[in-house]
Coordinates of C-alpha atoms in Angstrom, one line a residue:
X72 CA -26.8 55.2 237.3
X73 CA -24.8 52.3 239.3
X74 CA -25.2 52.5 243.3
X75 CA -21.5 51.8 243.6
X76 CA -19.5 54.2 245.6
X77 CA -18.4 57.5 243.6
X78 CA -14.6 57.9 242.8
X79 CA -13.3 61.1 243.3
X80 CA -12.4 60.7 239.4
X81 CA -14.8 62.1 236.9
X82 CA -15.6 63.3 233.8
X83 CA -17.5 66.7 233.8
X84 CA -19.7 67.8 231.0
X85 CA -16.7 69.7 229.2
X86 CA -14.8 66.4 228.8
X87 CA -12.1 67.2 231.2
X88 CA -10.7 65.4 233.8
X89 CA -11.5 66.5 237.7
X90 CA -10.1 64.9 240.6
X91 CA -12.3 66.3 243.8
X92 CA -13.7 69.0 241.2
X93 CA -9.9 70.1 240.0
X94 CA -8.9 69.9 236.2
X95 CA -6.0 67.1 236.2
X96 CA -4.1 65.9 233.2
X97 CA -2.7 62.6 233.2
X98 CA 1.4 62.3 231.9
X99 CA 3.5 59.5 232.0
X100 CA 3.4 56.2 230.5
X101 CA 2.8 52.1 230.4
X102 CA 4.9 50.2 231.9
X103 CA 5.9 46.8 230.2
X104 CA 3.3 44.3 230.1
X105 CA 5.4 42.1 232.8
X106 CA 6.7 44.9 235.2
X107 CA 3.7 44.4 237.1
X108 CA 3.9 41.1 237.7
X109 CA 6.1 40.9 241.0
X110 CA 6.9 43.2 243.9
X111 CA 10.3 44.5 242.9
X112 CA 9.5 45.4 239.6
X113 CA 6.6 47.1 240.6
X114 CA 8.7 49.2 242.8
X115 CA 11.7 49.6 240.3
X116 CA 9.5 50.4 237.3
X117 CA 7.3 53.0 239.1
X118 CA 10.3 54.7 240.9
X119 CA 12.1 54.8 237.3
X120 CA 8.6 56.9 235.9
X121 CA 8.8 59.4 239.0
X122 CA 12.6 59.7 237.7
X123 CA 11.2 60.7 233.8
X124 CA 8.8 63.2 235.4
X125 CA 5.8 61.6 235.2
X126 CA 2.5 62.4 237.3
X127 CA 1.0 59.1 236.5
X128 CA 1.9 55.4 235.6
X129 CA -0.3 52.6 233.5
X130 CA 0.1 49.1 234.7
X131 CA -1.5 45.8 234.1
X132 CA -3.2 43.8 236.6
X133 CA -3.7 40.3 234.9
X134 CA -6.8 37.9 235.3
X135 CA -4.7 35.0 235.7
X136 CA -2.3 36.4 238.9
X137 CA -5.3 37.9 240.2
X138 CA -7.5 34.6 240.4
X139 CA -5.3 31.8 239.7
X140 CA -7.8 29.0 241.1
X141 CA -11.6 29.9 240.4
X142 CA -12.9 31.6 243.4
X143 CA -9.5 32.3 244.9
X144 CA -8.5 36.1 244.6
X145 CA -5.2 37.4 245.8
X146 CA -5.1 41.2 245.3
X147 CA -1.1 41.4 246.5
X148 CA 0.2 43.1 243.5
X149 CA -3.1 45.7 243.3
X150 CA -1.7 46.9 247.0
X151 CA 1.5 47.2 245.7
X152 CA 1.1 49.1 242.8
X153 CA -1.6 51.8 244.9
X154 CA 1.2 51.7 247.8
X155 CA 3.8 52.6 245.3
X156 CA 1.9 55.3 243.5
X157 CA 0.7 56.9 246.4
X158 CA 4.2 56.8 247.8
X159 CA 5.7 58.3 244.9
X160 CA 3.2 60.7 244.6
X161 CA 1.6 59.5 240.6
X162 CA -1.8 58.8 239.9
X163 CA -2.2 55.3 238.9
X164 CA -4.3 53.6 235.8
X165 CA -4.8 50.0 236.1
X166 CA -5.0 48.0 233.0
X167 CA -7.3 44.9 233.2
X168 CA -5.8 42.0 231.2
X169 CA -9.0 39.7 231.8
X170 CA -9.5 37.6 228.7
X171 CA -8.8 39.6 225.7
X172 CA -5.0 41.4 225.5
X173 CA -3.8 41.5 221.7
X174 CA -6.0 40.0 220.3
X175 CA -5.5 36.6 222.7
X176 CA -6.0 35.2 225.7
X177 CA -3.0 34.6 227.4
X178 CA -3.7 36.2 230.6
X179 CA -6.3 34.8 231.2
X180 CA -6.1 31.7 234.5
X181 CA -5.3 28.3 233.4
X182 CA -8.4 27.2 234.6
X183 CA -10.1 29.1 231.9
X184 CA -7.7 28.3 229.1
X185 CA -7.5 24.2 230.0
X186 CA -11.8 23.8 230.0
X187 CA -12.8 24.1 226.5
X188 CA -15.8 22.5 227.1
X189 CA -17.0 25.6 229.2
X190 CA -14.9 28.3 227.6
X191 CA -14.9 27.6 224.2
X192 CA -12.2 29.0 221.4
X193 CA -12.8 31.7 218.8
X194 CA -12.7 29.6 215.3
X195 CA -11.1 31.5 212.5
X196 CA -10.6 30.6 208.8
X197 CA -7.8 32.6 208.3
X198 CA -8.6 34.6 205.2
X199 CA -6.2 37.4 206.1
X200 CA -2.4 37.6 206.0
X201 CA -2.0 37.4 209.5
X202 CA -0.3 39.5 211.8
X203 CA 2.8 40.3 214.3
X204 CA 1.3 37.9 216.8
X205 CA -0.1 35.0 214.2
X206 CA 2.0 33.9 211.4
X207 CA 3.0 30.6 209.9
X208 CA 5.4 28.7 211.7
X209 CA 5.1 29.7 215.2
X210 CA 3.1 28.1 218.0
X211 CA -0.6 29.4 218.3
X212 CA -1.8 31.4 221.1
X213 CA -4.9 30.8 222.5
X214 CA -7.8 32.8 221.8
X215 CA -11.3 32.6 223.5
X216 CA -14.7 32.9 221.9
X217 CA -16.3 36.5 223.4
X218 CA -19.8 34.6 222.3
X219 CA -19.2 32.3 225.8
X220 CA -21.8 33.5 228.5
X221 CA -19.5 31.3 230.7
X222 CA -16.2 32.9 230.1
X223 CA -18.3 36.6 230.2
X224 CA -19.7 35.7 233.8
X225 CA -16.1 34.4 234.8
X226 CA -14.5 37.5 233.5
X227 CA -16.8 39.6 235.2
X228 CA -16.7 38.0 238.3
X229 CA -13.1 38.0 238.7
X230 CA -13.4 42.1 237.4
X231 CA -15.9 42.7 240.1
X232 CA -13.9 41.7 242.4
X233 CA -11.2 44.0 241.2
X234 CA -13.2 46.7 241.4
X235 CA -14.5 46.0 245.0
X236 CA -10.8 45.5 246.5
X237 CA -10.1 48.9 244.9
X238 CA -13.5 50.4 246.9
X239 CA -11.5 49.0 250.0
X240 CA -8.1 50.1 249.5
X241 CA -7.8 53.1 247.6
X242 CA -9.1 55.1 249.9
X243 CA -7.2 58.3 248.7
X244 CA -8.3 57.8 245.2
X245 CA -4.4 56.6 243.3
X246 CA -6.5 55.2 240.7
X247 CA -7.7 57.9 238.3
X248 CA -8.8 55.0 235.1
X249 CA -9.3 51.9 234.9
X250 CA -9.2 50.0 231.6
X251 CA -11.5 47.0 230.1
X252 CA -9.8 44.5 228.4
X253 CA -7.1 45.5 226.0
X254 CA -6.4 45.8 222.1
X255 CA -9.8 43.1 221.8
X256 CA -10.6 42.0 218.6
X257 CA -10.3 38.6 216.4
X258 CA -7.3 38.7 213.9
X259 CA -6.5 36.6 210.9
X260 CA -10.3 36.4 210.0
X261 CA -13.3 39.3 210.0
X262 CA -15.3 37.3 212.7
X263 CA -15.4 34.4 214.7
X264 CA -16.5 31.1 213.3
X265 CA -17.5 28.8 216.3
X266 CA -21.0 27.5 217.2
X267 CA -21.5 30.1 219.3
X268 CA -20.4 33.0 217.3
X269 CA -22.4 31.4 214.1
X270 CA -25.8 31.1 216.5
X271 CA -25.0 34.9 217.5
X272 CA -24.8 35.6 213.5
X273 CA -28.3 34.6 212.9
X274 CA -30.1 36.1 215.9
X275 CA -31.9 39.7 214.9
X276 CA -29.8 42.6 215.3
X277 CA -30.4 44.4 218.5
X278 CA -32.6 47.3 217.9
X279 CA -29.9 50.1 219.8
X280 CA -27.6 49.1 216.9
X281 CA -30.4 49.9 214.3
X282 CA -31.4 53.2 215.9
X283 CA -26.9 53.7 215.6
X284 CA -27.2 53.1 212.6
X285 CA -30.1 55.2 211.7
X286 CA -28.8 58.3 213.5
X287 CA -25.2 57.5 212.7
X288 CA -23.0 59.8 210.0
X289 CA -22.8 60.5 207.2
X290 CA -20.3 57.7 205.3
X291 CA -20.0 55.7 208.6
X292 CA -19.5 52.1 208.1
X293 CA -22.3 51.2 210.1
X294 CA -25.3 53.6 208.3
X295 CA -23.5 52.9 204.8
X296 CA -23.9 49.5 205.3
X297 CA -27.1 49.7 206.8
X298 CA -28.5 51.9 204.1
X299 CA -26.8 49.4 201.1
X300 CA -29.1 46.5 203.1
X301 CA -32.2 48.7 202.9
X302 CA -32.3 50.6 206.0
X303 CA -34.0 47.7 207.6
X304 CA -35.6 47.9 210.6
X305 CA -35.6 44.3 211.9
X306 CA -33.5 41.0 210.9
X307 CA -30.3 38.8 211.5
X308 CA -26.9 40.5 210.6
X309 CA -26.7 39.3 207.0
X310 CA -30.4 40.7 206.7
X311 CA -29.5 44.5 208.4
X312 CA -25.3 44.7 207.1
X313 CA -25.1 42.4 204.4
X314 CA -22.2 39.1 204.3
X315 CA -19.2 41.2 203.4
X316 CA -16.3 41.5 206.1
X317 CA -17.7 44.9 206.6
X318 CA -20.7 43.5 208.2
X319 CA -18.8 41.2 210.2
X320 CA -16.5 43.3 211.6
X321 CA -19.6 45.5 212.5
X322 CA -21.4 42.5 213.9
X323 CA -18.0 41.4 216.2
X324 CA -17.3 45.2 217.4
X325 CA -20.9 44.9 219.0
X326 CA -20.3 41.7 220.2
X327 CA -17.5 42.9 222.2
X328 CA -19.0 45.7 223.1
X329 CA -21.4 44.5 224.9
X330 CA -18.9 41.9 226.5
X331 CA -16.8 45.0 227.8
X332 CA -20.1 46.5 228.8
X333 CA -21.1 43.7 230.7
X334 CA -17.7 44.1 232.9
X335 CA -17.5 47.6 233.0
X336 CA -21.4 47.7 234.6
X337 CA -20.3 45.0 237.1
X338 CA -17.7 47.1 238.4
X339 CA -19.2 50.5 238.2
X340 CA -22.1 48.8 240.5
X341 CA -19.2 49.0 243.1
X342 CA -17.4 51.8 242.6
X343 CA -18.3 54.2 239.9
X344 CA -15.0 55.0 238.5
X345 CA -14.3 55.9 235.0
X346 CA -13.5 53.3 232.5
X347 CA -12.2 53.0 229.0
X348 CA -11.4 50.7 226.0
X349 CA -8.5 51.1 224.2
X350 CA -7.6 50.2 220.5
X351 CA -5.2 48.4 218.1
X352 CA -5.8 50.9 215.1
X353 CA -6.9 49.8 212.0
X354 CA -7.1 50.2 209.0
X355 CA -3.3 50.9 208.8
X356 CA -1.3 50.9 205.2
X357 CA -1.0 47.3 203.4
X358 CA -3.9 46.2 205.7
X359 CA -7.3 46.5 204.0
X360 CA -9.4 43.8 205.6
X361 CA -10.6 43.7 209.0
X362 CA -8.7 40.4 210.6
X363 CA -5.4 42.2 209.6
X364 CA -6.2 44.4 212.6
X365 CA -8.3 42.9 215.6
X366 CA -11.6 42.9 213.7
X367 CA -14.3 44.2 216.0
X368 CA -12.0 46.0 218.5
X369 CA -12.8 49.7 218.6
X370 CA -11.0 50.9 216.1
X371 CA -11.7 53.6 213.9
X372 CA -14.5 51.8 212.0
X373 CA -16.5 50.9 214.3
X374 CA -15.8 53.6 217.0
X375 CA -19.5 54.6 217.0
X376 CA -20.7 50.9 217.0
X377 CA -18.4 51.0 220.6
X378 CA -20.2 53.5 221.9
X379 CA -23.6 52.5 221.3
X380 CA -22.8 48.9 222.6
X381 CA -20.3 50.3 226.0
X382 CA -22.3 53.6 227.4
X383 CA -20.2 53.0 230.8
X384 CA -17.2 53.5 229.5
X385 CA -16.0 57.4 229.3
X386 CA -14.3 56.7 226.2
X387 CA -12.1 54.6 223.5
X388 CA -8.8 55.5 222.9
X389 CA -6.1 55.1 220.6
X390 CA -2.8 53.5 221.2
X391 CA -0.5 55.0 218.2
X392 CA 2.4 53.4 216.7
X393 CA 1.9 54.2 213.4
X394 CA 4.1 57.4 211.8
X395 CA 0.7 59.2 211.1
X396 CA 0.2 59.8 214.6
X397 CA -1.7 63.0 213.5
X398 CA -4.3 61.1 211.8
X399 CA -5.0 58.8 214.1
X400 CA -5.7 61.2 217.0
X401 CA -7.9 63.1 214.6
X402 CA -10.0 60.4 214.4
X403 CA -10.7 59.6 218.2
X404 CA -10.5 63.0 219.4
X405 CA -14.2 64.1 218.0
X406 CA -14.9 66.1 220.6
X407 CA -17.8 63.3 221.6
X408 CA -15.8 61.6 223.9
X409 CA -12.9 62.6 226.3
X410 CA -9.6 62.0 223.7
X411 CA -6.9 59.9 226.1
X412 CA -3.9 58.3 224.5
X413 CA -3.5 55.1 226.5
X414 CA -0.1 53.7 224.6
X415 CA 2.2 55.5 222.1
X416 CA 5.7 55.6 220.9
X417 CA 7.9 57.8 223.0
X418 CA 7.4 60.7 220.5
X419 CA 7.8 64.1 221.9
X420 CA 6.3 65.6 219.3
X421 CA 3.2 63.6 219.4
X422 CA 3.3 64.3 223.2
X423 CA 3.2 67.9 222.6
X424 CA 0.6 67.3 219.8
X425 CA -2.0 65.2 222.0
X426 CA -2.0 67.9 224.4
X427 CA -2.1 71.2 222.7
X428 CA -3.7 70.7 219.4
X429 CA -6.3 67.5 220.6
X430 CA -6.7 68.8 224.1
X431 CA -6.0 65.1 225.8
X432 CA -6.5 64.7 229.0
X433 CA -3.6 62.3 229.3
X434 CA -1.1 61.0 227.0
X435 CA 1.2 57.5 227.6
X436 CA 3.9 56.5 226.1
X437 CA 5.0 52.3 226.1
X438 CA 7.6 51.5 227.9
X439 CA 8.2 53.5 230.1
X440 CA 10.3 51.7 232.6
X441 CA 12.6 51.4 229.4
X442 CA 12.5 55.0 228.5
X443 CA 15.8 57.7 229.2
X444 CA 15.5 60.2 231.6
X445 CA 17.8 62.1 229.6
X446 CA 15.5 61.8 226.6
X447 CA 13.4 64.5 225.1
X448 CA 9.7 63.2 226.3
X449 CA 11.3 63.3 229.9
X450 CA 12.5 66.3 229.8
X451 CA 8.5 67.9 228.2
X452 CA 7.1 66.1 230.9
X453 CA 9.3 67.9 233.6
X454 CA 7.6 71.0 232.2
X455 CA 4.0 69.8 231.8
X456 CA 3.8 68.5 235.1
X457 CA 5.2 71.5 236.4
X458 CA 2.7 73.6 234.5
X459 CA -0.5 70.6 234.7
X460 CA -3.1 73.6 236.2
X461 CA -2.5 76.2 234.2
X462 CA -2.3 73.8 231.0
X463 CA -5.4 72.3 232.1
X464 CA -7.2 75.5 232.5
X465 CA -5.6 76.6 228.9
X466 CA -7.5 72.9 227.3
X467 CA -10.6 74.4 228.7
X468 CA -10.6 77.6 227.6
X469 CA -9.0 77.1 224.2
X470 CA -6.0 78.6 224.4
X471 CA -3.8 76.1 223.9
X472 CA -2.4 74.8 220.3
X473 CA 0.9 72.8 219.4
X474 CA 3.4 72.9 216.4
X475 CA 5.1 70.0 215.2
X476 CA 7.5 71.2 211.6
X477 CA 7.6 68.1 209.6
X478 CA 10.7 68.2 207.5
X479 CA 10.2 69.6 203.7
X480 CA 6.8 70.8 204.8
X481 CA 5.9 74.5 205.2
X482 CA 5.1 75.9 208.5
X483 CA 3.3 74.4 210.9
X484 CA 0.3 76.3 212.4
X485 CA -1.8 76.5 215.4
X486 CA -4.5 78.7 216.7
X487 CA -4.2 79.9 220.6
X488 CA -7.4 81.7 221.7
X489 CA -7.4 84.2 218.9
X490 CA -3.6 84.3 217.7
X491 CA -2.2 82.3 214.9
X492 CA 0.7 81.0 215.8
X493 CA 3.2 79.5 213.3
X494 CA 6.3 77.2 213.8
X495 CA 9.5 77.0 211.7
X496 CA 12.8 75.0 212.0
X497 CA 15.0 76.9 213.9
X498 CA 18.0 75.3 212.7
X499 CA 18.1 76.3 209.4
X500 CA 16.9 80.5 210.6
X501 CA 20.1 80.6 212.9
X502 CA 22.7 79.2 210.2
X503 CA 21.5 81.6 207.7
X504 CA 21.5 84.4 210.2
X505 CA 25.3 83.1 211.2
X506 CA 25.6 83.4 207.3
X507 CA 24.9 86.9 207.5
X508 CA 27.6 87.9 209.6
X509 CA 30.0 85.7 208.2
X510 CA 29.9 82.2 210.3
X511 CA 29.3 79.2 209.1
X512 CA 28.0 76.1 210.2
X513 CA 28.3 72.4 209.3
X514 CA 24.8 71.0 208.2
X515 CA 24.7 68.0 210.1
X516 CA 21.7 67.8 212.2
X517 CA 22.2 68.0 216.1
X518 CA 22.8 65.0 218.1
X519 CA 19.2 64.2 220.3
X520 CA 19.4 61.8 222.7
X521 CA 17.9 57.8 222.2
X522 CA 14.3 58.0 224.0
X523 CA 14.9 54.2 225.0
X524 CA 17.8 53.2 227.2
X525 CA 20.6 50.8 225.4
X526 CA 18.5 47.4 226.8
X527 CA 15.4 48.2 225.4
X528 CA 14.3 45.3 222.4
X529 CA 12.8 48.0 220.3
X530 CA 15.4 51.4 220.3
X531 CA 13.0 54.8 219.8
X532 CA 15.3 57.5 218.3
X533 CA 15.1 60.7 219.6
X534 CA 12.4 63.7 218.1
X535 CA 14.5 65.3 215.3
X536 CA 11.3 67.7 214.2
X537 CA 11.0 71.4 215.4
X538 CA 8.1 71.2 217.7
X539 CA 6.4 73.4 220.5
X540 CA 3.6 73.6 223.1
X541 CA 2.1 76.9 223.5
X542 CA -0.9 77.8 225.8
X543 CA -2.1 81.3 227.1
X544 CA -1.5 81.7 231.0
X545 CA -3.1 85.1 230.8
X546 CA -4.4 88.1 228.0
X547 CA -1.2 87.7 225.5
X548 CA 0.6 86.2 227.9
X549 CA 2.1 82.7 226.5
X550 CA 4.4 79.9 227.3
X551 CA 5.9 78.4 225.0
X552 CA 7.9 74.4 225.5
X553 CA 9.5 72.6 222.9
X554 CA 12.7 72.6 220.9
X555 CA 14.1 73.8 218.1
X556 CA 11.3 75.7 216.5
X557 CA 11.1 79.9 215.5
X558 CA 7.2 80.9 216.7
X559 CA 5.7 83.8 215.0
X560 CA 3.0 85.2 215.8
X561 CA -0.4 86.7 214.5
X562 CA -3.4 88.7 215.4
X563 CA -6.7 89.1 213.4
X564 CA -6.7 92.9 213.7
X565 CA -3.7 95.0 213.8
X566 CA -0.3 93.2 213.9
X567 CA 1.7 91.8 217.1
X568 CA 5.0 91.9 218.2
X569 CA 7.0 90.3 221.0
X570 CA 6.6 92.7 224.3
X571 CA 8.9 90.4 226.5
X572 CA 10.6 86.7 226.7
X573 CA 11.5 85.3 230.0
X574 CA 13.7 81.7 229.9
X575 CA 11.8 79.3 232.1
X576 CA 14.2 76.6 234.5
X577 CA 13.2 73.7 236.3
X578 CA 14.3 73.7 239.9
X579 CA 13.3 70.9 241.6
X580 CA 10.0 70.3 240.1
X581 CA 9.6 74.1 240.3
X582 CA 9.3 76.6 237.4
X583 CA 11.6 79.1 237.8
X584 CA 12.9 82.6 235.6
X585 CA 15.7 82.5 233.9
X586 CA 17.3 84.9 231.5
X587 CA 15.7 88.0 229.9
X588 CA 15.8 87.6 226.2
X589 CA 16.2 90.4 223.8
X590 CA 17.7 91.1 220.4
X591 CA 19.0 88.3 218.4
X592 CA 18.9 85.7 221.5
X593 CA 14.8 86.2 220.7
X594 CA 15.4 83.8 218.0
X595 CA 15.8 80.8 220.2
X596 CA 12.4 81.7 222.6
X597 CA 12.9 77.9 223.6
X598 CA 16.9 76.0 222.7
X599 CA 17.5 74.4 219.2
X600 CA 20.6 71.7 221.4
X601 CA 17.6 70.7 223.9
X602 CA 14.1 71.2 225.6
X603 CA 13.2 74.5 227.0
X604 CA 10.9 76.8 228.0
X605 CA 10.3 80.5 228.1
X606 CA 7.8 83.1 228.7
X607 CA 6.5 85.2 226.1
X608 CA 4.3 88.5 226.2
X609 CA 3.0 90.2 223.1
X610 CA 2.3 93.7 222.2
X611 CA -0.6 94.3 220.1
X612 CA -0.2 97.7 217.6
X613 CA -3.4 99.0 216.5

């Protein structure tokens, strides 16, 4: 254990998230990669997340504003962004873009990036197709070689110092996380080719990786490999994993690892605050080798080679893009590790999903100074913000579960303490019910709002699926928020009906009753036009 000074941030032994000793949940979202980069967009961009409802903001602090002559630190942006949060009232994550972001190194000072002599480049053969940031035509970006003990000290050094102005200055605690690095890993290639990289590739393979692998899973890549080698106990990489890209991309996730480690132990010997990795996911579809993702970044591969190489950090989370946003959460929320979501598409479906059926104890979506107020995710995070105790305490206690009714698929289920609960589209229950008594509707689907405002590059439509967070606030007492979705529900003795449904308003941050539902109007417990809320109490008949 570090000596540094203890954040009032932890982790307890259940995985959740205390600040002081209370259960907190961290909602909101990530900023764009430049909105922390001056004064009045720190200001705009944070004040635009408190408008979407948020209780906490992600923001880069970058290597090269932060030390732009070696030896020189100016912290002005750090105050900033802990002035702003605290003023605003949202917990703050700060991102460290030292020298690995993407997959590059363009953060980091030009003092690093100009001495090639004493930080050398990563050298790739590209064997891979490439990626969004490395294709032909366009100008490379630089990328640095994690095998450098100079660029690891100078890294760490400048990080330190990070960490030790927060010790100084946050003195109320704004900063819940802090992140290591961001989406590492080596693209266009499974590993790094330099001198450096190539004397790493013949040294013996440290012995906490070969206990990994010998206690790892089942089917792992890491004890498969291992075990196809001959469950060796001693030798150089090709001698432990074999030569294939599998073993490189085993032997670069350790590598960086133990770079991240080597940062994260610096700081923590200041100020023990928790600390995390994220990841560019990979494998994805059409991308079978490593290189097409960030080979040895912590993605789902190599997750348990992460945690072996990094035991300071809390955890390794995913940032989700992809459609199969499902999958992908599945895979990092093993119950091993706190599950976080540190970057996602503005998805409030996916939001509701992290939450209820993976227990997060945050979720983030990208962009959020470019995100509507009016949107859908907004308008969920009015609720879960208003509700983060009593979620919280439903995470612990398992009794919380989401819905989310993917079209042409049959219901969606989720199990809250010991109810079933499952989730249809609402739209298509009301028409045929208007049927019934002789009204008919068009078929189009109803308008939902953009999640992205009309300037954003990439436009995020809004959440056309039925979807619905549903946690117990008491013995067969629920709430239910989401939109469009018909809940049934279902006991594993007797049967259940609905006792009582109370509409749930917002009022100024506060939650508020509404209407008291009955009869038909129980078919729309929360709106199919918009997010809503309500209150539901069951009746169990024996």
């Amino acid at each position: 254990m570090s000596a540094g000074d203890r954040s009032a941030w932890s982790f307890g032994e259940d995985l959740r998230l205390r600040k002081e000793g209370d259960l907190r949940l961290l909602l909101g979202g990530q900023v764009h990669n430049s909105s922390s980069s001056s004064t009045a967009s720190i200001r705009q961009s944070f004040a635009h997340a408190r408008d979407l409802h948020a209780n906490t903001v992600l923001a880069p602090v970058s290597w090269a504003l932060t030390e732009p002559r070696e030896g020189e630190f100016d912290f002005t942006l750090v105050n900033t962004m802990i002035e702003e949060a605290r003023s605003r009232g949202l917990h703050l994550v700060l991102l460290w873009f030292g020298a690995f972001k993407n997959a590059a190194s363009t953060y980091a000072p030009r003092w690093v990036r100009a001495d090639q002599t004493r930080f050398p480049r990563a050298v790739v053969h590209a064997k891979t197709r490439g990626s969004a940031f490395h294709y032909s035509g366009v100008m490379p970006t630089p990328v640095l070689s994690v095998f450098s003990e100079a660029l690891r000290d100078a890294d760490a050094t400048a990080f330190e110092a990070f960490i030790a102005h927060l010790a100084e200055v946050d003195r109320t605690d704004a900063v819940a996380l802090v992140q290591v690095e961001n989406e590492s890993g080596i693209l266009r290639d499974s590993r790094d080719r330099s001198d450096l990289a190539e004397e790493a590739w013949r040294r013996d393979v440290p012995a906490a990786l070969i206990a990994a692998a010998r206690e790892g899973e089942e089917g792992s890549l890491l004890r498969t490999l291992w075990a196809e080698a001959g469950r060796r106990e001693a030798g150089t990489w090709a001698d432990v994993f074999g030569d294939g890209s599998g073993a490189d991309e085993i032997f670069m996730a350790w590598s960086i690892a133990s770079y991240v480690q080597h940062l994260a132990e610096r700081g923590q010997a200041v100020k023990q605050i928790p600390m995390y990795a994220n990841a560019w996911l990979g494998p994805q579809p059409g991308q079978d080798e490593p290189g097409e993702w960030p080979s040895g970044g912590p993605s789902s591969r190599v997750i348990d080679v992460w945690r072996a190489a990094a035991p300071s950090l809390s955890l390794v989370g995913p940032d989700i893009y992809v459609d199969d946003a499902d999958s992908a959460m599945r895979t990092y929320a093993t119950g091993s590790q706190p599950f976080f979501v540190p970057e996602s598409r503005l998805r409030a479906g996916e939001l509701v999903r992290a939450i209820g059926t993976y227990r997060a104890v945050g979720w983030s979506g990208f962009g959020f100074d470019g995100a509507n107020p009016e949107g859908q995710v907004a308008a969920v995070l009015a609720y879960l913000t208003a509700f983060e105790m009593e979620i919280a305490q439903a995470q612990r206690s398992q009794r919380i579960g989401a819905v989310v009714v993917e079209q042409g698929a049959p219901p969606a289920e989720a199990t809250v303490g010991d109810l079933t609960v499952s989730g249809r589209g609402l739209s298509d229950i009301v028409r045929d019910f208007l049927l019934d008594v002789g009204v008919q509707l068009p078929d189009e689907a109803l308008p939902v709002p953009d999640e992205t405002l009309p300037r954003e590059p990439v436009p995020t439509p809004g959440e056309h699926r039925p979807f619905a967070l549903i946690f117990a606030v008491d013995d067969d007492e629920l709430v239910v928020i989401g939109q469009g979705v018909k809940l049934d529900f279902a006991a594993p003795q007797g049967s259940v009906e609905v006792d009582a449904v109370v509409e749930l308003l917002l009022d100024e941050g506060r939650v508020v009753p509404g209407r008291v539902l009955n009869g038909d109007e129980r078919l729309q417990v929360v709106p199919v036009d918009r997010v809503g809320a309500a209150r539901v109490t069951l009746l169990r008949v024996s």
